[in-house]
Amino acid sequence: MGEVGVEHVEHRVTDSAGRPAMSTDPEDVPSTWLTANVRPAGSFGRADVGRLRDLLGVLAATASIVVLDLAAVTLRSGHAADAIDDAGRELERRGGCLLCINADDDARARLGGCRHAVVVGPGEPTPVP
């Protein structure tokens, strides 16, 4: 995996690929934020991913931050990771963030290729802006 870096360009923060990640200009910060906390439960395989994708799609289009608590879920399919990464991409595009918390070793392995979601394990500190 390549290194992730940031650079500041005219009050914009970009990742190493040059995609906008967020603004550092106080005038660009929204006056309100919507945070959605989601805690799916069960085992998500290929046949189950549609509902997860639909839910995350709606939240990615409307929320500022989505916190996806993976403590009670098993990701059996790479399609689940794709759905999570797609939602993270949309949130990131809009200046938001998808934060996956309580990801066990299996979930972290599945989500290892996600470039648009922040993934932390159980008991690990979560990023603070």
PDB file of C-alpha atoms in Angstrom, residues 52-121:
ATOM      1  CA  LEU A  52     -26.381  -2.143   3.650  1.00  0.00           C
ATOM      2  CA  ARG A  53     -25.497  -0.326   0.409  1.00  0.00           C
ATOM      3  CA  ASP A  54     -28.946   1.325   0.266  1.00  0.00           C
ATOM      4  CA  LEU A  55     -28.757   2.530   3.872  1.00  0.00           C
ATOM      5  CA  LEU A  56     -25.208   3.827   3.594  1.00  0.00           C
ATOM      6  CA  GLY A  57     -26.038   5.492   0.267  1.00  0.00           C
ATOM      7  CA  VAL A  58     -28.864   7.513   1.796  1.00  0.00           C
ATOM      8  CA  LEU A  59     -26.750   8.453   4.802  1.00  0.00           C
ATOM      9  CA  ALA A  60     -23.752   9.386   2.637  1.00  0.00           C
ATOM     10  CA  ALA A  61     -25.967  11.755   0.656  1.00  0.00           C
ATOM     11  CA  THR A  62     -27.408  13.476   3.731  1.00  0.00           C
ATOM     12  CA  ALA A  63     -25.182  13.106   6.810  1.00  0.00           C
ATOM     13  CA  SER A  64     -21.957  14.912   7.604  1.00  0.00           C
ATOM     14  CA  ILE A  65     -20.396  12.003   9.472  1.00  0.00           C
ATOM     15  CA  VAL A  66     -21.455   8.366   9.542  1.00  0.00           C
ATOM     16  CA  VAL A  67     -20.188   6.225  12.414  1.00  0.00           C
ATOM     17  CA  LEU A  68     -20.504   2.560  11.455  1.00  0.00           C
ATOM     18  CA  ASP A  69     -20.161   0.358  14.560  1.00  0.00           C
ATOM     19  CA  LEU A  70     -19.007  -3.075  13.404  1.00  0.00           C
ATOM     20  CA  ALA A  71     -19.003  -4.736  16.839  1.00  0.00           C
ATOM     21  CA  ALA A  72     -21.943  -7.021  16.029  1.00  0.00           C
ATOM     22  CA  VAL A  73     -21.316  -7.756  12.354  1.00  0.00           C
ATOM     23  CA  THR A  74     -19.390 -10.234  10.241  1.00  0.00           C
ATOM     24  CA  LEU A  75     -18.399  -9.134   6.745  1.00  0.00           C
ATOM     25  CA  ARG A  76     -18.347 -12.294   4.624  1.00  0.00           C
ATOM     26  CA  SER A  77     -18.090 -10.612   1.258  1.00  0.00           C
ATOM     27  CA  GLY A  78     -15.828  -8.139  -0.447  1.00  0.00           C
ATOM     28  CA  HIS A  79     -19.058  -6.594  -1.733  1.00  0.00           C
ATOM     29  CA  ALA A  80     -19.763  -5.347   1.803  1.00  0.00           C
ATOM     30  CA  ALA A  81     -16.372  -3.635   1.873  1.00  0.00           C
ATOM     31  CA  ASP A  82     -17.123  -2.107  -1.538  1.00  0.00           C
ATOM     32  CA  ALA A  83     -20.453  -0.744  -0.250  1.00  0.00           C
ATOM     33  CA  ILE A  84     -18.695   0.797   2.754  1.00  0.00           C
ATOM     34  CA  ASP A  85     -15.941   2.298   0.613  1.00  0.00           C
ATOM     35  CA  ASP A  86     -18.462   3.708  -1.890  1.00  0.00           C
ATOM     36  CA  ALA A  87     -20.354   5.444   0.933  1.00  0.00           C
ATOM     37  CA  GLY A  88     -17.071   6.741   2.325  1.00  0.00           C
ATOM     38  CA  ARG A  89     -16.160   8.118  -1.100  1.00  0.00           C
ATOM     39  CA  GLU A  90     -19.446  10.012  -1.326  1.00  0.00           C
ATOM     40  CA  LEU A  91     -19.094  11.408   2.194  1.00  0.00           C
ATOM     41  CA  GLU A  92     -15.507  12.427   1.494  1.00  0.00           C
ATOM     42  CA  ARG A  93     -16.559  14.116  -1.757  1.00  0.00           C
ATOM     43  CA  ARG A  94     -19.011  16.221   0.233  1.00  0.00           C
ATOM     44  CA  GLY A  95     -16.467  17.038   2.975  1.00  0.00           C
ATOM     45  CA  GLY A  96     -17.683  14.403   5.440  1.00  0.00           C
ATOM     46  CA  CYS A  97     -16.294  11.189   6.859  1.00  0.00           C
ATOM     47  CA  LEU A  98     -17.212   7.523   7.286  1.00  0.00           C
ATOM     48  CA  LEU A  99     -15.765   6.176  10.533  1.00  0.00           C
ATOM     49  CA  CYS A 100     -15.879   2.409  11.085  1.00  0.00           C
ATOM     50  CA  ILE A 101     -15.384   1.578  14.760  1.00  0.00           C
ATOM     51  CA  ASN A 102     -15.008  -1.695  16.675  1.00  0.00           C
ATOM     52  CA  ALA A 103     -13.698  -3.473  13.583  1.00  0.00           C
ATOM     53  CA  ASP A 104     -12.271  -6.846  14.617  1.00  0.00           C
ATOM     54  CA  ASP A 105      -9.306  -8.405  12.815  1.00  0.00           C
ATOM     55  CA  ASP A 106     -11.531 -10.065  10.201  1.00  0.00           C
ATOM     56  CA  ALA A 107     -13.419  -6.848   9.454  1.00  0.00           C
ATOM     57  CA  ARG A 108     -10.166  -4.903   9.279  1.00  0.00           C
ATOM     58  CA  ALA A 109      -8.783  -7.436   6.809  1.00  0.00           C
ATOM     59  CA  ARG A 110     -11.920  -7.108   4.641  1.00  0.00           C
ATOM     60  CA  LEU A 111     -11.779  -3.319   4.828  1.00  0.00           C
ATOM     61  CA  GLY A 112      -8.026  -3.117   4.256  1.00  0.00           C
ATOM     62  CA  GLY A 113      -8.505  -1.971   0.671  1.00  0.00           C
ATOM     63  CA  CYS A 114     -10.948   0.797   1.560  1.00  0.00           C
ATOM     64  CA  ARG A 115      -9.493   4.163   0.662  1.00  0.00           C
ATOM     65  CA  HIS A 116     -12.409   6.304   1.794  1.00  0.00           C
ATOM     66  CA  ALA A 117     -13.285   5.034   5.271  1.00  0.00           C
ATOM     67  CA  VAL A 118     -11.419   5.390   8.553  1.00  0.00           C
ATOM     68  CA  VAL A 119     -11.291   1.959  10.236  1.00  0.00           C
ATOM     69  CA  VAL A 120     -10.384   1.464  13.902  1.00  0.00           C
ATOM     70  CA  GLY A 121     -10.400  -1.636  16.053  1.00  0.00           C
TER      71      GLY A 121
END
